[in-house]
């Protein structure tokens, strides 16, 4: 009788484990499908804005639409990374930031600015939960967009450096350009963008500082 009871208990445990694994797989598939649909919906909105931008003659309106498109693309990239990855909650920071910045470089390639050389120094082992990397992505989007719009207009060779490293539980993000370093002008011209940077930094519990030297240096630090 004891052998039968033990055998039956083991059978029930195995059956429960199999059911849990199947449920986990189903949830993973559903979550991937959700990320895929969100990404597609965001791309539809992006395309609609593109149609509107082509019909818009006002330069300020075009700039506003472009800024909105960049923010949408920043979020869409998070969902695209999660859809393509085997992980359901974490995104590799290195590839995400590179893709985001390269997208921004293409968006502003038509502007009358000097050629920009971008240098990445990103620790490749850093992963963040999708909600945190989305917020950080929006911060980086605003900083890099401001650099393309304001920092490189008069520079013979624009240089943008992006450095991200993790030490213990702290992550440090540095975005630096070799523009004229006019902090007051940046704060004035990019008022909404700078407000978003500070609001989003506070939202994710990060410390944000802006330094002026031979260019502009943005420093964001936060705990994982």
PDB file of N, CA and C in Angstrom, residues 106-199:
ATOM      1  N   UNK A 106      19.647  58.528 -38.417  1.00  0.00           N
ATOM      2  CA  UNK A 106      19.003  58.503 -39.730  1.00  0.00           C
ATOM      3  C   UNK A 106      17.895  59.553 -39.826  1.00  0.00           C
ATOM      4  N   UNK A 107      17.144  59.722 -38.734  1.00  0.00           N
ATOM      5  CA  UNK A 107      16.042  60.685 -38.734  1.00  0.00           C
ATOM      6  C   UNK A 107      16.540  62.111 -38.964  1.00  0.00           C
ATOM      7  N   UNK A 108      17.713  62.429 -38.386  1.00  0.00           N
ATOM      8  CA  UNK A 108      18.230  63.796 -38.479  1.00  0.00           C
ATOM      9  C   UNK A 108      19.292  63.944 -39.562  1.00  0.00           C
ATOM     10  N   UNK A 109      19.458  62.905 -40.390  1.00  0.00           N
ATOM     11  CA  UNK A 109      20.478  62.960 -41.444  1.00  0.00           C
ATOM     12  C   UNK A 109      20.153  64.017 -42.486  1.00  0.00           C
ATOM     13  N   UNK A 110      18.849  64.333 -42.634  1.00  0.00           N
ATOM     14  CA  UNK A 110      18.460  65.322 -43.633  1.00  0.00           C
ATOM     15  C   UNK A 110      18.675  66.756 -43.143  1.00  0.00           C
ATOM     16  N   UNK A 111      18.855  66.905 -41.832  1.00  0.00           N
ATOM     17  CA  UNK A 111      19.034  68.258 -41.289  1.00  0.00           C
ATOM     18  C   UNK A 111      20.379  68.844 -41.748  1.00  0.00           C
ATOM     19  N   UNK A 112      20.455  70.162 -41.739  1.00  0.00           N
ATOM     20  CA  UNK A 112      21.686  70.838 -42.148  1.00  0.00           C
ATOM     21  C   UNK A 112      22.653  70.899 -40.969  1.00  0.00           C
ATOM     22  N   UNK A 113      23.226  69.759 -40.659  1.00  0.00           N
ATOM     23  CA  UNK A 113      24.208  69.689 -39.579  1.00  0.00           C
ATOM     24  C   UNK A 113      25.473  69.035 -40.112  1.00  0.00           C
ATOM     25  N   UNK A 114      26.551  69.164 -39.357  1.00  0.00           N
ATOM     26  CA  UNK A 114      27.806  68.557 -39.773  1.00  0.00           C
ATOM     27  C   UNK A 114      27.729  67.042 -39.605  1.00  0.00           C
ATOM     28  N   UNK A 115      28.604  66.293 -40.303  1.00  0.00           N
ATOM     29  CA  UNK A 115      28.641  64.841 -40.107  1.00  0.00           C
ATOM     30  C   UNK A 115      28.931  64.512 -38.643  1.00  0.00           C
ATOM     31  N   UNK A 116      28.287  63.481 -38.133  1.00  0.00           N
ATOM     32  CA  UNK A 116      28.423  63.130 -36.717  1.00  0.00           C
ATOM     33  C   UNK A 116      29.027  61.739 -36.589  1.00  0.00           C
ATOM     34  N   UNK A 117      30.110  61.658 -35.832  1.00  0.00           N
ATOM     35  CA  UNK A 117      30.738  60.376 -35.515  1.00  0.00           C
ATOM     36  C   UNK A 117      30.260  59.944 -34.132  1.00  0.00           C
ATOM     37  N   UNK A 118      29.716  58.731 -34.042  1.00  0.00           N
ATOM     38  CA  UNK A 118      29.174  58.244 -32.774  1.00  0.00           C
ATOM     39  C   UNK A 118      30.076  57.146 -32.224  1.00  0.00           C
ATOM     40  N   UNK A 119      30.436  57.279 -30.948  1.00  0.00           N
ATOM     41  CA  UNK A 119      31.262  56.282 -30.269  1.00  0.00           C
ATOM     42  C   UNK A 119      30.450  55.655 -29.137  1.00  0.00           C
ATOM     43  N   UNK A 120      30.376  54.326 -29.147  1.00  0.00           N
ATOM     44  CA  UNK A 120      29.669  53.592 -28.099  1.00  0.00           C
ATOM     45  C   UNK A 120      30.674  52.878 -27.199  1.00  0.00           C
ATOM     46  N   UNK A 121      30.456  52.972 -25.917  1.00  0.00           N
ATOM     47  CA  UNK A 121      31.223  52.193 -24.941  1.00  0.00           C
ATOM     48  C   UNK A 121      30.216  51.688 -23.905  1.00  0.00           C
ATOM     49  N   UNK A 122      29.556  50.588 -24.244  1.00  0.00           N
ATOM     50  CA  UNK A 122      28.454  50.078 -23.432  1.00  0.00           C
ATOM     51  C   UNK A 122      28.781  48.670 -22.948  1.00  0.00           C
ATOM     52  N   UNK A 123      28.755  48.501 -21.662  1.00  0.00           N
ATOM     53  CA  UNK A 123      28.998  47.186 -21.061  1.00  0.00           C
ATOM     54  C   UNK A 123      27.948  46.208 -21.583  1.00  0.00           C
ATOM     55  N   UNK A 124      28.405  45.127 -22.229  1.00  0.00           N
ATOM     56  CA  UNK A 124      27.462  44.271 -22.956  1.00  0.00           C
ATOM     57  C   UNK A 124      26.690  43.287 -22.083  1.00  0.00           C
ATOM     58  N   UNK A 125      26.968  43.257 -20.795  1.00  0.00           N
ATOM     59  CA  UNK A 125      26.279  42.298 -19.921  1.00  0.00           C
ATOM     60  C   UNK A 125      25.061  42.896 -19.221  1.00  0.00           C
ATOM     61  N   UNK A 126      24.771  44.173 -19.464  1.00  0.00           N
ATOM     62  CA  UNK A 126      23.692  44.844 -18.733  1.00  0.00           C
ATOM     63  C   UNK A 126      22.341  44.523 -19.359  1.00  0.00           C
ATOM     64  N   UNK A 127      21.424  44.070 -18.511  1.00  0.00           N
ATOM     65  CA  UNK A 127      20.036  43.851 -18.925  1.00  0.00           C
ATOM     66  C   UNK A 127      19.122  44.589 -17.955  1.00  0.00           C
ATOM     67  N   UNK A 128      18.042  45.145 -18.490  1.00  0.00           N
ATOM     68  CA  UNK A 128      17.074  45.851 -17.658  1.00  0.00           C
ATOM     69  C   UNK A 128      15.676  45.333 -17.939  1.00  0.00           C
ATOM     70  N   UNK A 129      14.816  45.418 -16.920  1.00  0.00           N
ATOM     71  CA  UNK A 129      13.413  45.081 -17.120  1.00  0.00           C
ATOM     72  C   UNK A 129      12.813  46.030 -18.158  1.00  0.00           C
ATOM     73  N   UNK A 130      11.833  45.543 -18.898  1.00  0.00           N
ATOM     74  CA  UNK A 130      11.344  46.299 -20.052  1.00  0.00           C
ATOM     75  C   UNK A 130      10.761  47.660 -19.679  1.00  0.00           C
ATOM     76  N   UNK A 131      10.119  47.769 -18.498  1.00  0.00           N
ATOM     77  CA  UNK A 131       9.544  49.066 -18.148  1.00  0.00           C
ATOM     78  C   UNK A 131      10.630  50.090 -17.812  1.00  0.00           C
ATOM     79  N   UNK A 132      11.751  49.626 -17.260  1.00  0.00           N
ATOM     80  CA  UNK A 132      12.847  50.546 -16.927  1.00  0.00           C
ATOM     81  C   UNK A 132      13.632  50.934 -18.174  1.00  0.00           C
ATOM     82  N   UNK A 133      13.842  49.975 -19.059  1.00  0.00           N
ATOM     83  CA  UNK A 133      14.612  50.303 -20.263  1.00  0.00           C
ATOM     84  C   UNK A 133      13.801  51.215 -21.184  1.00  0.00           C
ATOM     85  N   UNK A 134      12.467  51.114 -21.118  1.00  0.00           N
ATOM     86  CA  UNK A 134      11.631  52.030 -21.887  1.00  0.00           C
ATOM     87  C   UNK A 134      11.788  53.459 -21.409  1.00  0.00           C
ATOM     88  N   UNK A 135      11.811  53.635 -20.089  1.00  0.00           N
ATOM     89  CA  UNK A 135      11.987  54.976 -19.518  1.00  0.00           C
ATOM     90  C   UNK A 135      13.374  55.523 -19.825  1.00  0.00           C
ATOM     91  N   UNK A 136      14.403  54.686 -19.636  1.00  0.00           N
ATOM     92  CA  UNK A 136      15.769  55.119 -19.952  1.00  0.00           C
ATOM     93  C   UNK A 136      15.900  55.440 -21.436  1.00  0.00           C
ATOM     94  N   UNK A 137      15.257  54.629 -22.277  1.00  0.00           N
ATOM     95  CA  UNK A 137      15.294  54.882 -23.715  1.00  0.00           C
ATOM     96  C   UNK A 137      14.718  56.237 -24.079  1.00  0.00           C
ATOM     97  N   UNK A 138      13.625  56.618 -23.416  1.00  0.00           N
ATOM     98  CA  UNK A 138      13.024  57.932 -23.670  1.00  0.00           C
ATOM     99  C   UNK A 138      13.961  59.065 -23.251  1.00  0.00           C
ATOM    100  N   UNK A 139      14.677  58.860 -22.137  1.00  0.00           N
ATOM    101  CA  UNK A 139      15.651  59.870 -21.690  1.00  0.00           C
ATOM    102  C   UNK A 139      16.772  60.018 -22.720  1.00  0.00           C
ATOM    103  N   UNK A 140      17.335  58.885 -23.147  1.00  0.00           N
ATOM    104  CA  UNK A 140      18.416  58.916 -24.135  1.00  0.00           C
ATOM    105  C   UNK A 140      17.920  59.511 -25.453  1.00  0.00           C
ATOM    106  N   UNK A 141      16.696  59.184 -25.825  1.00  0.00           N
ATOM    107  CA  UNK A 141      16.108  59.743 -27.044  1.00  0.00           C
ATOM    108  C   UNK A 141      16.092  61.270 -27.002  1.00  0.00           C
ATOM    109  N   UNK A 142      15.655  61.836 -25.879  1.00  0.00           N
ATOM    110  CA  UNK A 142      15.589  63.297 -25.765  1.00  0.00           C
ATOM    111  C   UNK A 142      16.981  63.920 -25.813  1.00  0.00           C
ATOM    112  N   UNK A 143      17.934  63.301 -25.105  1.00  0.00           N
ATOM    113  CA  UNK A 143      19.298  63.846 -25.063  1.00  0.00           C
ATOM    114  C   UNK A 143      19.942  63.820 -26.446  1.00  0.00           C
ATOM    115  N   UNK A 144      19.865  62.666 -27.105  1.00  0.00           N
ATOM    116  CA  UNK A 144      20.504  62.517 -28.417  1.00  0.00           C
ATOM    117  C   UNK A 144      19.799  63.378 -29.467  1.00  0.00           C
ATOM    118  N   UNK A 145      18.472  63.446 -29.401  1.00  0.00           N
ATOM    119  CA  UNK A 145      17.731  64.306 -30.338  1.00  0.00           C
ATOM    120  C   UNK A 145      18.158  65.762 -30.188  1.00  0.00           C
ATOM    121  N   UNK A 146      18.290  66.224 -28.942  1.00  0.00           N
ATOM    122  CA  UNK A 146      18.739  67.599 -28.695  1.00  0.00           C
ATOM    123  C   UNK A 146      20.138  67.832 -29.254  1.00  0.00           C
ATOM    124  N   UNK A 147      20.999  66.816 -29.116  1.00  0.00           N
ATOM    125  CA  UNK A 147      22.364  66.945 -29.641  1.00  0.00           C
ATOM    126  C   UNK A 147      22.341  67.112 -31.158  1.00  0.00           C
ATOM    127  N   UNK A 148      21.562  66.284 -31.841  1.00  0.00           N
ATOM    128  CA  UNK A 148      21.488  66.387 -33.305  1.00  0.00           C
ATOM    129  C   UNK A 148      20.882  67.717 -33.746  1.00  0.00           C
ATOM    130  N   UNK A 149      19.933  68.235 -32.967  1.00  0.00           N
ATOM    131  CA  UNK A 149      19.248  69.473 -33.360  1.00  0.00           C
ATOM    132  C   UNK A 149      20.052  70.733 -33.049  1.00  0.00           C
ATOM    133  N   UNK A 150      20.824  70.710 -31.940  1.00  0.00           N
ATOM    134  CA  UNK A 150      21.429  71.961 -31.462  1.00  0.00           C
ATOM    135  C   UNK A 150      22.957  71.939 -31.355  1.00  0.00           C
ATOM    136  N   UNK A 151      23.557  70.753 -31.175  1.00  0.00           N
ATOM    137  CA  UNK A 151      24.988  70.718 -30.847  1.00  0.00           C
ATOM    138  C   UNK A 151      25.897  70.781 -32.067  1.00  0.00           C
ATOM    139  N   UNK A 152      25.440  70.269 -33.209  1.00  0.00           N
ATOM    140  CA  UNK A 152      26.366  70.054 -34.323  1.00  0.00           C
ATOM    141  C   UNK A 152      26.143  70.982 -35.510  1.00  0.00           C
ATOM    142  N   UNK A 153      25.379  72.034 -35.314  1.00  0.00           N
ATOM    143  CA  UNK A 153      25.065  72.930 -36.433  1.00  0.00           C
ATOM    144  C   UNK A 153      26.321  73.625 -36.954  1.00  0.00           C
ATOM    145  N   UNK A 154      27.206  74.037 -36.038  1.00  0.00           N
ATOM    146  CA  UNK A 154      28.394  74.799 -36.443  1.00  0.00           C
ATOM    147  C   UNK A 154      29.685  73.985 -36.350  1.00  0.00           C
ATOM    148  N   UNK A 155      29.616  72.780 -35.822  1.00  0.00           N
ATOM    149  CA  UNK A 155      30.833  71.978 -35.660  1.00  0.00           C
ATOM    150  C   UNK A 155      31.302  71.427 -37.008  1.00  0.00           C
ATOM    151  N   UNK A 156      32.631  71.424 -37.220  1.00  0.00           N
ATOM    152  CA  UNK A 156      33.176  70.850 -38.448  1.00  0.00           C
ATOM    153  C   UNK A 156      33.002  69.337 -38.448  1.00  0.00           C
ATOM    154  N   UNK A 157      33.198  68.723 -37.316  1.00  0.00           N
ATOM    155  CA  UNK A 157      33.012  67.281 -37.169  1.00  0.00           C
ATOM    156  C   UNK A 157      32.300  67.019 -35.848  1.00  0.00           C
ATOM    157  N   UNK A 158      31.031  66.656 -35.930  1.00  0.00           N
ATOM    158  CA  UNK A 158      30.281  66.360 -34.715  1.00  0.00           C
ATOM    159  C   UNK A 158      30.706  65.034 -34.113  1.00  0.00           C
ATOM    160  N   UNK A 159      30.855  65.022 -32.796  1.00  0.00           N
ATOM    161  CA  UNK A 159      31.221  63.791 -32.082  1.00  0.00           C
ATOM    162  C   UNK A 159      30.230  63.570 -30.949  1.00  0.00           C
ATOM    163  N   UNK A 160      29.698  62.364 -30.885  1.00  0.00           N
ATOM    164  CA  UNK A 160      28.761  61.987 -29.830  1.00  0.00           C
ATOM    165  C   UNK A 160      29.275  60.713 -29.170  1.00  0.00           C
ATOM    166  N   UNK A 161      29.448  60.766 -27.855  1.00  0.00           N
ATOM    167  CA  UNK A 161      29.930  59.602 -27.105  1.00  0.00           C
ATOM    168  C   UNK A 161      28.843  59.118 -26.148  1.00  0.00           C
ATOM    169  N   UNK A 162      28.638  57.813 -26.149  1.00  0.00           N
ATOM    170  CA  UNK A 162      27.655  57.215 -25.247  1.00  0.00           C
ATOM    171  C   UNK A 162      28.344  56.103 -24.468  1.00  0.00           C
ATOM    172  N   UNK A 163      28.390  56.282 -23.170  1.00  0.00           N
ATOM    173  CA  UNK A 163      29.075  55.325 -22.289  1.00  0.00           C
ATOM    174  C   UNK A 163      28.093  54.844 -21.223  1.00  0.00           C
ATOM    175  N   UNK A 164      27.989  53.533 -21.078  1.00  0.00           N
ATOM    176  CA  UNK A 164      27.114  52.956 -20.054  1.00  0.00           C
ATOM    177  C   UNK A 164      27.863  51.828 -19.358  1.00  0.00           C
ATOM    178  N   UNK A 165      27.928  51.899 -18.044  1.00  0.00           N
ATOM    179  CA  UNK A 165      28.596  50.847 -17.288  1.00  0.00           C
ATOM    180  C   UNK A 165      27.854  50.579 -15.988  1.00  0.00           C
ATOM    181  N   UNK A 166      28.016  49.366 -15.505  1.00  0.00           N
ATOM    182  CA  UNK A 166      27.406  48.973 -14.237  1.00  0.00           C
ATOM    183  C   UNK A 166      28.495  48.611 -13.247  1.00  0.00           C
ATOM    184  N   UNK A 167      28.374  49.162 -12.048  1.00  0.00           N
ATOM    185  CA  UNK A 167      29.287  48.840 -10.959  1.00  0.00           C
ATOM    186  C   UNK A 167      28.446  48.468  -9.749  1.00  0.00           C
ATOM    187  N   UNK A 168      28.466  47.196  -9.412  1.00  0.00           N
ATOM    188  CA  UNK A 168      27.595  46.726  -8.340  1.00  0.00           C
ATOM    189  C   UNK A 168      26.145  46.836  -8.759  1.00  0.00           C
ATOM    190  N   UNK A 169      25.355  47.541  -7.967  1.00  0.00           N
ATOM    191  CA  UNK A 169      23.939  47.725  -8.277  1.00  0.00           C
ATOM    192  C   UNK A 169      23.664  49.057  -8.970  1.00  0.00           C
ATOM    193  N   UNK A 170      24.715  49.815  -9.267  1.00  0.00           N
ATOM    194  CA  UNK A 170      24.528  51.139  -9.872  1.00  0.00           C
ATOM    195  C   UNK A 170      24.914  51.143 -11.347  1.00  0.00           C
ATOM    196  N   UNK A 171      24.077  51.783 -12.151  1.00  0.00           N
ATOM    197  CA  UNK A 171      24.353  51.961 -13.575  1.00  0.00           C
ATOM    198  C   UNK A 171      24.595  53.443 -13.841  1.00  0.00           C
ATOM    199  N   UNK A 172      25.639  53.712 -14.611  1.00  0.00           N
ATOM    200  CA  UNK A 172      25.980  55.095 -14.962  1.00  0.00           C
ATOM    201  C   UNK A 172      25.905  55.259 -16.476  1.00  0.00           C
ATOM    202  N   UNK A 173      25.167  56.268 -16.901  1.00  0.00           N
ATOM    203  CA  UNK A 173      25.008  56.568 -18.329  1.00  0.00           C
ATOM    204  C   UNK A 173      25.581  57.958 -18.603  1.00  0.00           C
ATOM    205  N   UNK A 174      26.488  58.041 -19.565  1.00  0.00           N
ATOM    206  CA  UNK A 174      27.063  59.328 -19.972  1.00  0.00           C
ATOM    207  C   UNK A 174      26.798  59.523 -21.461  1.00  0.00           C
ATOM    208  N   UNK A 175      26.221  60.666 -21.800  1.00  0.00           N
ATOM    209  CA  UNK A 175      26.049  61.058 -23.204  1.00  0.00           C
ATOM    210  C   UNK A 175      26.718  62.421 -23.358  1.00  0.00           C
ATOM    211  N   UNK A 176      27.710  62.482 -24.231  1.00  0.00           N
ATOM    212  CA  UNK A 176      28.544  63.689 -24.335  1.00  0.00           C
ATOM    213  C   UNK A 176      28.734  64.074 -25.797  1.00  0.00           C
ATOM    214  N   UNK A 177      28.677  65.377 -26.079  1.00  0.00           N
ATOM    215  CA  UNK A 177      28.912  65.857 -27.441  1.00  0.00           C
ATOM    216  C   UNK A 177      29.992  66.938 -27.433  1.00  0.00           C
ATOM    217  N   UNK A 178      30.460  67.295 -28.617  1.00  0.00           N
ATOM    218  CA  UNK A 178      31.502  68.325 -28.737  1.00  0.00           C
ATOM    219  C   UNK A 178      30.942  69.623 -29.311  1.00  0.00           C
ATOM    220  N   UNK A 179      29.656  69.866 -29.042  1.00  0.00           N
ATOM    221  CA  UNK A 179      29.019  71.091 -29.522  1.00  0.00           C
ATOM    222  C   UNK A 179      29.504  72.318 -28.779  1.00  0.00           C
ATOM    223  N   UNK A 180      28.850  73.465 -28.987  1.00  0.00           N
ATOM    224  CA  UNK A 180      29.300  74.727 -28.379  1.00  0.00           C
ATOM    225  C   UNK A 180      29.127  74.779 -26.873  1.00  0.00           C
ATOM    226  N   UNK A 181      28.355  73.857 -26.299  1.00  0.00           N
ATOM    227  CA  UNK A 181      28.219  73.810 -24.844  1.00  0.00           C
ATOM    228  C   UNK A 181      27.391  74.924 -24.260  1.00  0.00           C
ATOM    229  N   UNK A 182      26.368  75.348 -24.976  1.00  0.00           N
ATOM    230  CA  UNK A 182      25.522  76.450 -24.506  1.00  0.00           C
ATOM    231  C   UNK A 182      24.341  75.882 -23.730  1.00  0.00           C
ATOM    232  N   UNK A 183      24.533  75.678 -22.436  1.00  0.00           N
ATOM    233  CA  UNK A 183      23.505  75.048 -21.607  1.00  0.00           C
ATOM    234  C   UNK A 183      22.229  75.873 -21.575  1.00  0.00           C
ATOM    235  N   UNK A 184      22.371  77.193 -21.409  1.00  0.00           N
ATOM    236  CA  UNK A 184      21.188  78.059 -21.330  1.00  0.00           C
ATOM    237  C   UNK A 184      20.367  77.997 -22.612  1.00  0.00           C
ATOM    238  N   UNK A 185      21.061  77.964 -23.745  1.00  0.00           N
ATOM    239  CA  UNK A 185      20.356  77.911 -25.029  1.00  0.00           C
ATOM    240  C   UNK A 185      19.645  76.573 -25.203  1.00  0.00           C
ATOM    241  N   UNK A 186      20.302  75.493 -24.787  1.00  0.00           N
ATOM    242  CA  UNK A 186      19.678  74.173 -24.879  1.00  0.00           C
ATOM    243  C   UNK A 186      18.444  74.107 -23.997  1.00  0.00           C
ATOM    244  N   UNK A 187      18.569  74.605 -22.778  1.00  0.00           N
ATOM    245  CA  UNK A 187      17.420  74.618 -21.864  1.00  0.00           C
ATOM    246  C   UNK A 187      16.256  75.426 -22.440  1.00  0.00           C
ATOM    247  N   UNK A 188      16.575  76.492 -23.159  1.00  0.00           N
ATOM    248  CA  UNK A 188      15.527  77.347 -23.713  1.00  0.00           C
ATOM    249  C   UNK A 188      14.906  76.716 -24.960  1.00  0.00           C
ATOM    250  N   UNK A 189      15.741  76.261 -25.897  1.00  0.00           N
ATOM    251  CA  UNK A 189      15.238  75.726 -27.163  1.00  0.00           C
ATOM    252  C   UNK A 189      14.603  74.351 -27.010  1.00  0.00           C
ATOM    253  N   UNK A 190      15.126  73.548 -26.094  1.00  0.00           N
ATOM    254  CA  UNK A 190      14.625  72.182 -25.913  1.00  0.00           C
ATOM    255  C   UNK A 190      13.868  72.068 -24.598  1.00  0.00           C
ATOM    256  N   UNK A 191      13.033  73.061 -24.324  1.00  0.00           N
ATOM    257  CA  UNK A 191      12.372  73.156 -23.024  1.00  0.00           C
ATOM    258  C   UNK A 191      11.584  71.902 -22.678  1.00  0.00           C
ATOM    259  N   UNK A 192      10.716  71.437 -23.600  1.00  0.00           N
ATOM    260  CA  UNK A 192       9.902  70.247 -23.339  1.00  0.00           C
ATOM    261  C   UNK A 192      10.782  69.019 -23.167  1.00  0.00           C
ATOM    262  N   UNK A 193      11.793  68.890 -24.040  1.00  0.00           N
ATOM    263  CA  UNK A 193      12.691  67.742 -23.950  1.00  0.00           C
ATOM    264  C   UNK A 193      13.424  67.684 -22.628  1.00  0.00           C
ATOM    265  N   UNK A 194      13.922  68.832 -22.151  1.00  0.00           N
ATOM    266  CA  UNK A 194      14.638  68.871 -20.881  1.00  0.00           C
ATOM    267  C   UNK A 194      13.706  68.575 -19.713  1.00  0.00           C
ATOM    268  N   UNK A 195      12.482  69.063 -19.805  1.00  0.00           N
ATOM    269  CA  UNK A 195      11.499  68.753 -18.755  1.00  0.00           C
ATOM    270  C   UNK A 195      11.209  67.261 -18.722  1.00  0.00           C
ATOM    271  N   UNK A 196      11.074  66.651 -19.900  1.00  0.00           N
ATOM    272  CA  UNK A 196      10.829  65.206 -19.967  1.00  0.00           C
ATOM    273  C   UNK A 196      11.992  64.423 -19.368  1.00  0.00           C
ATOM    274  N   UNK A 197      13.211  64.858 -19.672  1.00  0.00           N
ATOM    275  CA  UNK A 197      14.393  64.179 -19.129  1.00  0.00           C
ATOM    276  C   UNK A 197      14.358  64.175 -17.606  1.00  0.00           C
ATOM    277  N   UNK A 198      14.064  65.322 -17.022  1.00  0.00           N
ATOM    278  CA  UNK A 198      14.050  65.432 -15.557  1.00  0.00           C
ATOM    279  C   UNK A 198      12.874  64.662 -14.947  1.00  0.00           C
ATOM    280  N   UNK A 199      11.710  64.725 -15.583  1.00  0.00           N
ATOM    281  CA  UNK A 199      10.537  63.998 -15.077  1.00  0.00           C
ATOM    282  C   UNK A 199      10.767  62.493 -15.144  1.00  0.00           C
TER     283      UNK A 199
END
